[in-house]
PDB file of C-alpha atoms in Angstrom:
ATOM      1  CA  UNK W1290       0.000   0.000   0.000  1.00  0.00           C
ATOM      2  CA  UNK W1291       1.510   3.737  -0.360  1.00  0.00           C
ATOM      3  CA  UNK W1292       1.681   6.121   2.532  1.00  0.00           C
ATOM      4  CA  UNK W1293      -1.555   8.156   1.332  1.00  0.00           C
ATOM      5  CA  UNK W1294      -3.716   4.821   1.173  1.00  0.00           C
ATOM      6  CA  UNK W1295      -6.731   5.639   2.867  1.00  0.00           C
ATOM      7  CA  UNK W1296      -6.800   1.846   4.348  1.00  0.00           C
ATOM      8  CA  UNK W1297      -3.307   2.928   6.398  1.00  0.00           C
ATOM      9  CA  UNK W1298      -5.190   5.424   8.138  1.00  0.00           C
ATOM     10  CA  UNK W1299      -6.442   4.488  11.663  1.00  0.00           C
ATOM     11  CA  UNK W1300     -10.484   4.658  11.915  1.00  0.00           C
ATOM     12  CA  UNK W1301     -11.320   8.108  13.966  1.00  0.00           C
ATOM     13  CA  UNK W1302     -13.038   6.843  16.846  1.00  0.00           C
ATOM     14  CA  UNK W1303     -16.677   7.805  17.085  1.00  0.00           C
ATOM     15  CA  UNK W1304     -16.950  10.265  20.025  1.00  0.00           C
ATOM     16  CA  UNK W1305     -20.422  11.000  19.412  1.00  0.00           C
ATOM     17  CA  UNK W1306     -21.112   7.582  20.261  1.00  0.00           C
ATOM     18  CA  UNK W1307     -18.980   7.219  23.018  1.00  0.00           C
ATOM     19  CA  UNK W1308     -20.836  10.084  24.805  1.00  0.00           C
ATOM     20  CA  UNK W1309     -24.299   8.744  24.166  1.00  0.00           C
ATOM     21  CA  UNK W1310     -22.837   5.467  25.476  1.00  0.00           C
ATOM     22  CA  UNK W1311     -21.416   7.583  28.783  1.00  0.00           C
ATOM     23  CA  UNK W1312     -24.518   9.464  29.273  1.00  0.00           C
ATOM     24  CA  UNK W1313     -26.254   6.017  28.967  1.00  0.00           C
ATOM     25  CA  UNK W1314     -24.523   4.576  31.825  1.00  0.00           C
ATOM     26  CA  UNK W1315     -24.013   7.178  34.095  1.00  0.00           C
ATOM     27  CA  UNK W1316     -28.076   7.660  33.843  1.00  0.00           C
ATOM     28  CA  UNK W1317     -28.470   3.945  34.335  1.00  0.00           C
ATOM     29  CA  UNK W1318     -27.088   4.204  37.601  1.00  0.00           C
ATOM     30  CA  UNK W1319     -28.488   6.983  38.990  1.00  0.00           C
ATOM     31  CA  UNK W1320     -31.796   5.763  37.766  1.00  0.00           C
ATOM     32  CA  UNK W1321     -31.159   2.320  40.548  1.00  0.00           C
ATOM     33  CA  UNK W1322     -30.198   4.762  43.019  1.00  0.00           C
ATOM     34  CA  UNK W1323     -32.546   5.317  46.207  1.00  0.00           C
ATOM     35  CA  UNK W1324     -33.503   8.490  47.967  1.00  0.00           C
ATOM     36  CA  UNK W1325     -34.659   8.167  51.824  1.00  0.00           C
ATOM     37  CA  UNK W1326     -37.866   9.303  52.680  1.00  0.00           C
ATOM     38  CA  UNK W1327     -38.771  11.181  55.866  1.00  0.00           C
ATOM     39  CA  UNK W1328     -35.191  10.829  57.629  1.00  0.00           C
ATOM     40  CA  UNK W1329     -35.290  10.925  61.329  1.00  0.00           C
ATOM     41  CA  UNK W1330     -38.482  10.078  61.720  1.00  0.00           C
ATOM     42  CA  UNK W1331     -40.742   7.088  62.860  1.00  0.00           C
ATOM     43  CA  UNK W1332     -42.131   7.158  59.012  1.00  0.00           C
ATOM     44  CA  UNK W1333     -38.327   7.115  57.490  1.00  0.00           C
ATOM     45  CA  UNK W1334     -38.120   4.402  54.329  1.00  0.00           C
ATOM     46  CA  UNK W1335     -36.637   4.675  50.718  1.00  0.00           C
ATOM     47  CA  UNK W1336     -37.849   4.764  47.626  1.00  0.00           C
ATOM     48  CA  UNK W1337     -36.948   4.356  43.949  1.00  0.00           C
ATOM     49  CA  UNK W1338     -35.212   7.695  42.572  1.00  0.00           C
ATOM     50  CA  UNK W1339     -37.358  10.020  41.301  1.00  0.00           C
ATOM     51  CA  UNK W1340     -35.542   9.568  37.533  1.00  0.00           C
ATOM     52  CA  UNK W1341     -37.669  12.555  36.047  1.00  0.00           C
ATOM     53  CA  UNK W1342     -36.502  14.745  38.200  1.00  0.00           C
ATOM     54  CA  UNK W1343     -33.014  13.928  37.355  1.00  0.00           C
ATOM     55  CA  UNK W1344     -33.338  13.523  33.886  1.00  0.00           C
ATOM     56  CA  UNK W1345     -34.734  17.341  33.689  1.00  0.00           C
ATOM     57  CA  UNK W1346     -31.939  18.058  35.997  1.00  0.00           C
ATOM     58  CA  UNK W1347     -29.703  16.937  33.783  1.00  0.00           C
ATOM     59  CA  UNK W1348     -31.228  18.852  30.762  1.00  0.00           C
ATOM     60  CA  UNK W1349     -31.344  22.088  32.030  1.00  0.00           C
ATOM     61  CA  UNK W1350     -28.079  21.537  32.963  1.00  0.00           C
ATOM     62  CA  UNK W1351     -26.250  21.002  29.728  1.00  0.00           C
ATOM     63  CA  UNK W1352     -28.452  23.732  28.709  1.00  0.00           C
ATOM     64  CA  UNK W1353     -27.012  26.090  30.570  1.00  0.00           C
ATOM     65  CA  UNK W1354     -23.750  24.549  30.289  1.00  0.00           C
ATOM     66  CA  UNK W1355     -23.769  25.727  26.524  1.00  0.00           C
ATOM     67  CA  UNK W1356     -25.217  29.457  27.165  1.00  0.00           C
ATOM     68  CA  UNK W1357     -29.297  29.097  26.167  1.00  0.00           C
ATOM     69  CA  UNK W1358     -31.572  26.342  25.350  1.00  0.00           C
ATOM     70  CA  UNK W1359     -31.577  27.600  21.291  1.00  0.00           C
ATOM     71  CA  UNK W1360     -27.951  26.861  21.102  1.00  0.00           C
ATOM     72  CA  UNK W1361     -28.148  23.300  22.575  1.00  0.00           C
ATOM     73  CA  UNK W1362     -31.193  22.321  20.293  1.00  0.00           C
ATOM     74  CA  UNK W1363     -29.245  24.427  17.523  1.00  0.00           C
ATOM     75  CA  UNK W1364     -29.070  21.420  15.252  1.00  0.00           C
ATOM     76  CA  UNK W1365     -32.491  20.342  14.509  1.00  0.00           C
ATOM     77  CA  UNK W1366     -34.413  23.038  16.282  1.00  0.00           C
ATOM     78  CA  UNK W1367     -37.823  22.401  14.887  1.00  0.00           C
ATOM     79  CA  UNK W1368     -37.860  18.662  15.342  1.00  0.00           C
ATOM     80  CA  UNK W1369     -40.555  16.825  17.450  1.00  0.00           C
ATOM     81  CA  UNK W1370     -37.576  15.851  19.820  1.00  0.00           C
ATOM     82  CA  UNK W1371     -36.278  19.316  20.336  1.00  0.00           C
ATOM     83  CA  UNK W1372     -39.949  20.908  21.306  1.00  0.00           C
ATOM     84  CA  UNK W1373     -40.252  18.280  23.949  1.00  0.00           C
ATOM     85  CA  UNK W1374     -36.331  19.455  25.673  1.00  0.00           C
ATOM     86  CA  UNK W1375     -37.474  23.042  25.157  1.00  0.00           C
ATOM     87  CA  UNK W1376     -40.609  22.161  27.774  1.00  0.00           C
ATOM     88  CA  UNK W1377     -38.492  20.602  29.902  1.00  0.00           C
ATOM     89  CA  UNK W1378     -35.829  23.175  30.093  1.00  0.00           C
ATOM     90  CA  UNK W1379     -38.800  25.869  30.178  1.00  0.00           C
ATOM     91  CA  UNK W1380     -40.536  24.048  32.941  1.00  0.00           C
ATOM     92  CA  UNK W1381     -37.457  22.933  34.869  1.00  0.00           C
ATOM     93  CA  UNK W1382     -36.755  26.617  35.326  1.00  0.00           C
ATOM     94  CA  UNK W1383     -37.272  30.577  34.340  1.00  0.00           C
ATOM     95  CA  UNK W1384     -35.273  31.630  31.171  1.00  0.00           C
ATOM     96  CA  UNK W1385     -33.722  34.091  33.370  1.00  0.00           C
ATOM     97  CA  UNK W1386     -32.722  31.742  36.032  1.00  0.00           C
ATOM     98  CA  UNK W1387     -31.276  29.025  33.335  1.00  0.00           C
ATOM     99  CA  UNK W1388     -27.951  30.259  33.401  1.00  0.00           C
ATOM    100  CA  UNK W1389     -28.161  29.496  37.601  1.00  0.00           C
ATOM    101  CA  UNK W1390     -27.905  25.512  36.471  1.00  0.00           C
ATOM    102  CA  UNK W1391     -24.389  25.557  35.088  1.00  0.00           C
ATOM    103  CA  UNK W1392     -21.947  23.201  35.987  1.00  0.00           C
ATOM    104  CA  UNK W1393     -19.037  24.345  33.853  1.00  0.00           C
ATOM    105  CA  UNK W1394     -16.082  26.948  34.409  1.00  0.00           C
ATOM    106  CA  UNK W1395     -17.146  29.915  32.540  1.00  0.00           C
ATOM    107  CA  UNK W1396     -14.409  29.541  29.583  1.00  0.00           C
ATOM    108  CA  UNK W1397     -13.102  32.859  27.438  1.00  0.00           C
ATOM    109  CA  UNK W1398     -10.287  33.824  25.249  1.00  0.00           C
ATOM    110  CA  UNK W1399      -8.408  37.046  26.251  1.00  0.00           C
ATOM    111  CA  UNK W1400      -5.904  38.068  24.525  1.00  0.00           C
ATOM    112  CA  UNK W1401      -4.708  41.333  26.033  1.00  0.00           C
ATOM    113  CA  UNK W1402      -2.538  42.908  23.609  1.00  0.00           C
ATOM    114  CA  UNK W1403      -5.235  42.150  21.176  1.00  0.00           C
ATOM    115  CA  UNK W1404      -7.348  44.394  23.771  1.00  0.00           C
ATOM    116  CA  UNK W1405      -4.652  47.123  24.301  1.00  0.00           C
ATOM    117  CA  UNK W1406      -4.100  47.385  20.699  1.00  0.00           C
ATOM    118  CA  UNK W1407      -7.792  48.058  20.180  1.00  0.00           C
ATOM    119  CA  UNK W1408      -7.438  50.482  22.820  1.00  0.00           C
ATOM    120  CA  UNK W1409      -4.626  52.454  21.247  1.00  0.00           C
ATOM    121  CA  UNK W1410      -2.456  51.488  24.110  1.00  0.00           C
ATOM    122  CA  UNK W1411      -0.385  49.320  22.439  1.00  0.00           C
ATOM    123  CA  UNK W1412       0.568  51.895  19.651  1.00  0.00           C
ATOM    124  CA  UNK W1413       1.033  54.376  22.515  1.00  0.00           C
ATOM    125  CA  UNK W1414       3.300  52.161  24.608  1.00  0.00           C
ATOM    126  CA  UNK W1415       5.147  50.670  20.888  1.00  0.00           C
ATOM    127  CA  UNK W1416       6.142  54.567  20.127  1.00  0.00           C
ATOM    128  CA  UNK W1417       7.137  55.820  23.617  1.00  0.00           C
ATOM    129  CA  UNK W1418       9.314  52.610  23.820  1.00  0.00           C
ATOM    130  CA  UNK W1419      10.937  53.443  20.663  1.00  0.00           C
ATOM    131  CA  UNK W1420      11.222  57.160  21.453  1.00  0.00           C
ATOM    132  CA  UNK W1421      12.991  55.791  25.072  1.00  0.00           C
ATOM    133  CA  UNK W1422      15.168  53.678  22.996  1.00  0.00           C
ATOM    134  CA  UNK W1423      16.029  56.313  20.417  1.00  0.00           C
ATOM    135  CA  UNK W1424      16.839  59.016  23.232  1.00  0.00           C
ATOM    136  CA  UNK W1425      18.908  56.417  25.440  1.00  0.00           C
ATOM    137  CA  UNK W1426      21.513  55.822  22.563  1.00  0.00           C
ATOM    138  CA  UNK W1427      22.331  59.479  22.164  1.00  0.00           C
ATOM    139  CA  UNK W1428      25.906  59.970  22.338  1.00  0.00           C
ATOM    140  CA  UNK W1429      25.048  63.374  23.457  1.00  0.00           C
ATOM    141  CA  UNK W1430      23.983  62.143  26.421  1.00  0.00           C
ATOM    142  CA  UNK W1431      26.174  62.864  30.320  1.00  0.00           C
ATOM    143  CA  UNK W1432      26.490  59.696  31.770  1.00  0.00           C
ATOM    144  CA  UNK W1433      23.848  60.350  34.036  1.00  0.00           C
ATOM    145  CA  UNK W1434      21.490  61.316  31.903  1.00  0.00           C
ATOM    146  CA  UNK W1435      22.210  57.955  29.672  1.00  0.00           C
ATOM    147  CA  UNK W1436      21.659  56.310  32.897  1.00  0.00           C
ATOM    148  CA  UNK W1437      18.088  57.835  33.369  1.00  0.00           C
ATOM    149  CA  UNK W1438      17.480  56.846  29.984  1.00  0.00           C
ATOM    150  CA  UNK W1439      18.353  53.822  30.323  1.00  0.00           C
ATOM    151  CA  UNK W1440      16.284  53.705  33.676  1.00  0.00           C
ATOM    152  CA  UNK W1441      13.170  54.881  31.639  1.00  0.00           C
ATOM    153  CA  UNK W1442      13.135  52.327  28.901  1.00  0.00           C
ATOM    154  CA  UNK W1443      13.927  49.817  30.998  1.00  0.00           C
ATOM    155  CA  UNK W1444      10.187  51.001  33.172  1.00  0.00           C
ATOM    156  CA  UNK W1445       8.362  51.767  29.665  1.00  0.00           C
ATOM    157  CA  UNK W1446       8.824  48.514  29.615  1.00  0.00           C
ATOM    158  CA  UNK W1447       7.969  46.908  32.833  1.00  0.00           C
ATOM    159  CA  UNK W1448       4.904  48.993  33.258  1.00  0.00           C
ATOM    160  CA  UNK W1449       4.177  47.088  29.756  1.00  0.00           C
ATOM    161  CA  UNK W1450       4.012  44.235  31.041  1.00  0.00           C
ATOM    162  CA  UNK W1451       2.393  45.172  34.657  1.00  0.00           C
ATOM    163  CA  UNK W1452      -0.214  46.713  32.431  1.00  0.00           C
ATOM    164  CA  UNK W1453      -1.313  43.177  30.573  1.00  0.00           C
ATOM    165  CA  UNK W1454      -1.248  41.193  34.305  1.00  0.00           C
ATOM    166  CA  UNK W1455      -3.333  43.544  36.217  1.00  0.00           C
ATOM    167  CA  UNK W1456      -5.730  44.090  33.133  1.00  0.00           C
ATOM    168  CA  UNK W1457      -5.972  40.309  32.935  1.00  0.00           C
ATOM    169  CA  UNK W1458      -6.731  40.143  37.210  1.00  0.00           C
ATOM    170  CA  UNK W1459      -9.399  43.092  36.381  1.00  0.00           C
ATOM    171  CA  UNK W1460     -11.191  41.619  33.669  1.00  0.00           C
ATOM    172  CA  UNK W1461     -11.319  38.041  35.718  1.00  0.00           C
ATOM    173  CA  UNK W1462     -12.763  40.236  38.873  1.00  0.00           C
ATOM    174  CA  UNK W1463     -15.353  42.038  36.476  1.00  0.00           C
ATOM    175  CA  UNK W1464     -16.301  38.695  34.699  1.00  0.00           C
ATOM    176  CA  UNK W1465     -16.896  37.347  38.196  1.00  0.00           C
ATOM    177  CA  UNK W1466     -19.222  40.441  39.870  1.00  0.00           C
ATOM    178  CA  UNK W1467     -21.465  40.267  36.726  1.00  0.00           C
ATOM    179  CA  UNK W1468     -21.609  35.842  37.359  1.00  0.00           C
ATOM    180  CA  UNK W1469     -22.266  37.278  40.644  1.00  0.00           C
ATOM    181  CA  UNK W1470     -25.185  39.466  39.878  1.00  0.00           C
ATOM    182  CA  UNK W1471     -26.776  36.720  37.621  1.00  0.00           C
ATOM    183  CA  UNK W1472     -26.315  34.074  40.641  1.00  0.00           C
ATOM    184  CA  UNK W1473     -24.091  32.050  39.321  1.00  0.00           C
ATOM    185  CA  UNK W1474     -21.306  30.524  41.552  1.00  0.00           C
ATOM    186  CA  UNK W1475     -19.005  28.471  38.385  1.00  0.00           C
ATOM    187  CA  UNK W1476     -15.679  29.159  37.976  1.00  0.00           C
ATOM    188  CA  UNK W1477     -14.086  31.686  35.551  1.00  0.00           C
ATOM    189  CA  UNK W1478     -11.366  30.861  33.259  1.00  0.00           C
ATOM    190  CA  UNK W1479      -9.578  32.639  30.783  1.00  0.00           C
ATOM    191  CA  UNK W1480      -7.495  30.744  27.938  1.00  0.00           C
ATOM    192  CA  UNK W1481      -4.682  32.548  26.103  1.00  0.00           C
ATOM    193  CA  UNK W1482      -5.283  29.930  23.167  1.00  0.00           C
ATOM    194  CA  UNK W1483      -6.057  31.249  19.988  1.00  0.00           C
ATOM    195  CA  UNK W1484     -10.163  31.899  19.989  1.00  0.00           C
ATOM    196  CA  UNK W1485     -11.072  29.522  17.218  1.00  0.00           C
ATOM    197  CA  UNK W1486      -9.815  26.498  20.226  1.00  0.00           C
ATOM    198  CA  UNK W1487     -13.167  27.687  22.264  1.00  0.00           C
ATOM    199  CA  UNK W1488     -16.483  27.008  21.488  1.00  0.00           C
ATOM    200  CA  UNK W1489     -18.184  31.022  21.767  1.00  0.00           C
ATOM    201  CA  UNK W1490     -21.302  30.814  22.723  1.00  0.00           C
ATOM    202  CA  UNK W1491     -23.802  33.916  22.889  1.00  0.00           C
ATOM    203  CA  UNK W1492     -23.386  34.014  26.700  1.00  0.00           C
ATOM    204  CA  UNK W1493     -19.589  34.408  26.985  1.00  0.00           C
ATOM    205  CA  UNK W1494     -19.500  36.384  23.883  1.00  0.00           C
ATOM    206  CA  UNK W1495     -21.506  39.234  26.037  1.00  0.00           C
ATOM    207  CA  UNK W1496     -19.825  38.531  28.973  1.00  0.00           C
ATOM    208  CA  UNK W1497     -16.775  39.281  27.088  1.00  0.00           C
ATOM    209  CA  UNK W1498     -18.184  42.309  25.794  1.00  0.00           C
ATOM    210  CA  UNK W1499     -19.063  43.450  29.119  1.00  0.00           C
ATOM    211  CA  UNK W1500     -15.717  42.919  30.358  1.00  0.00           C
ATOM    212  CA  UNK W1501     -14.350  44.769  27.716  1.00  0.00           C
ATOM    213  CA  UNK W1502     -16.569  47.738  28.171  1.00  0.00           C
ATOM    214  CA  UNK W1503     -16.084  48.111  32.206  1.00  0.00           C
ATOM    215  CA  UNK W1504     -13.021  46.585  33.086  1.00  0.00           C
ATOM    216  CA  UNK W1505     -10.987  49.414  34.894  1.00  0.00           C
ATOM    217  CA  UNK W1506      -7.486  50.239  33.505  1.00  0.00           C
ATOM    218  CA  UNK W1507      -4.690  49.825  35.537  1.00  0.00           C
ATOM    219  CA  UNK W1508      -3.302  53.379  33.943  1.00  0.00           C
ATOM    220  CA  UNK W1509      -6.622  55.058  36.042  1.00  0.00           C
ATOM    221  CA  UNK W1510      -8.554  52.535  37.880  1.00  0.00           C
ATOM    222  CA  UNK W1511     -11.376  53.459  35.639  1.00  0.00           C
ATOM    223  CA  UNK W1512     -13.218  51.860  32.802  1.00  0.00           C
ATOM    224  CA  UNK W1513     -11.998  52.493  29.029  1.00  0.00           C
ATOM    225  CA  UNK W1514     -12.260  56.249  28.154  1.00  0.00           C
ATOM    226  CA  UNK W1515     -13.947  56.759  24.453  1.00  0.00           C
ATOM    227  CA  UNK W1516     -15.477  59.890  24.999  1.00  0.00           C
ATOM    228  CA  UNK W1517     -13.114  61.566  23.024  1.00  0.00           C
ATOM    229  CA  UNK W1518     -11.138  58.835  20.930  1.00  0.00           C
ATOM    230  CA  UNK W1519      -9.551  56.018  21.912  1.00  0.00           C
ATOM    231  CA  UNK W1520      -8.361  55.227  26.114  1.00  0.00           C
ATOM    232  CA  UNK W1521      -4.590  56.149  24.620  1.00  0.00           C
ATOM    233  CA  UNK W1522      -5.807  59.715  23.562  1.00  0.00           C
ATOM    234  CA  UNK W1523      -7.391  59.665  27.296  1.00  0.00           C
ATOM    235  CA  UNK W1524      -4.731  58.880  28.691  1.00  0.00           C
ATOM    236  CA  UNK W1525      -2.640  61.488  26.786  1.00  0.00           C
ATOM    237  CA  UNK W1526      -4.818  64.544  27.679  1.00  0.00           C
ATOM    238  CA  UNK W1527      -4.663  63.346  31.188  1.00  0.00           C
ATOM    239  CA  UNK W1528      -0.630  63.252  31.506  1.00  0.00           C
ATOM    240  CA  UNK W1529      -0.850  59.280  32.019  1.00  0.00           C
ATOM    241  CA  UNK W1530       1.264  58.372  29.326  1.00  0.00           C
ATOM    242  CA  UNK W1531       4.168  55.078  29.417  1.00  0.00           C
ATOM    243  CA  UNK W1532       6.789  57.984  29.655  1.00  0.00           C
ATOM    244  CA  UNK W1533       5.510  59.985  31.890  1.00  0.00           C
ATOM    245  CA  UNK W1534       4.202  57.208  34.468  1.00  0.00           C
ATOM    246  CA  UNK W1535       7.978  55.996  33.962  1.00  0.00           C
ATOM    247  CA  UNK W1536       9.541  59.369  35.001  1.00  0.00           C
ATOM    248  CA  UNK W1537       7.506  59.107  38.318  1.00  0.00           C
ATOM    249  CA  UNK W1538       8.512  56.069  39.176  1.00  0.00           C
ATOM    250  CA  UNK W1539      12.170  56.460  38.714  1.00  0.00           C
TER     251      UNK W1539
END
């Protein structure tokens, strides 16, 4: 056989069928489970599990698990099978109370120079760095004041950096409040993985938004500035600048 003979490639297991195998079994069992009735008292005694209730537990759950019940059903949404997990999700709980039943970390890409650079902040930090460079290999320069220059770059540059960590802290923190708000308790995690790696679902895509929108800078402690351009032009007219914040802190 040659090397690109379909036949000398291994079968790709089916996963679909491995889940609806799992999901099988683990129901199975929970469906022989018992559940004791009237504990502590003279009329305690068990009973078969009440497999309905779990079953719609389980429904609502990967339901909210996936951000809405439209996006789980989104492959056949107007079959006979999907109307029946809509009334189950819908009478399980309220719409706005779905999102209460997750059992997943909330998952999101962040990618914070991508951010920064929408904010202007990475052009703003890209030129002052190059300006600090540029002014610290003048040969004009008194050794001291090389050495200031030198000191400056060198905290353009760590400020950078200290920049991207506490944004990423700040946007986990205002991710979390707005979980909060909603009642939900899951964890938060953000991936630095490219964003075609997660599945985005309507849900995290507004959370994201959200985040983006009223997440305070580290430059100000404040949310994004676009009154009057970007947060770099902000930051410009308010003397908050990479150089500037660099001089103060040398």
């Amino acid at each position: 056989m040659s090397a690109t003979d379909p036949a000398d490639t291994p079968a790709q297991p089916d996963t679909r069928a491995d889940y609806i195998a799992q999901a099988i079994a683990a129901l199975t069992a929970a469906a022989r489970t018992t559940r004791t009735i009237g504990a502590g008292t003279d009329n305690e005694h068990t009973e078969p599990a009440d497999f309905g209730e779990i079953a719609c537990h389980v429904i609502t759950s990967v339901a909210a698990n996936l951000g809405d019940v439209d996006t789980l059903l989104a492959g056949r949404p107007g079959s006979w099978e999907a109307d029946y997990v809509r009334q189950i999700v819908r009478s399980t709980t309220p719409e706005e109370e779905l999102l209460t039943w997750r059992t997943e970390p909330v998952r999101l890409h962040l990618d914070v120079e991508g951010v920064f650079y929408d904010f202007g902040l990475e052009q703003l930090w890209d030129e002052e760095s190059g300006q600090a460079i540029k002014h610290e290999q003048d040969d004009s320069l008194t050794e001291e004041q090389a050495a200031r220059a030198d000191a400056i770059a060198a905290q353009i540059d760590r400020l950078w950096e200290q920049d991207q960590a506490a944004y990423r802290e700040a946007y986990l923190a205002s991710i979390r409040q707005e979980l909060t708000r909603r009642g939900l308790t899951v964890e938060v995690e953000a991936i630095d993985e490219p964003a075609d790696a997660l599945t985005w679902e309507p849900f995290t895509d507004e959370l994201h938004e959200l985040a983006r929108k009223n997440t305070p800078l580290p430059m100000t402690g404040e949310a994004p500035d676009w009154t009057e351009g970007t947060p770099a032009d902000a930051l410009r007219r308010a003397g908050m600048t990479y150089t500037a914040r660099a001089q103060d802190a040398i």
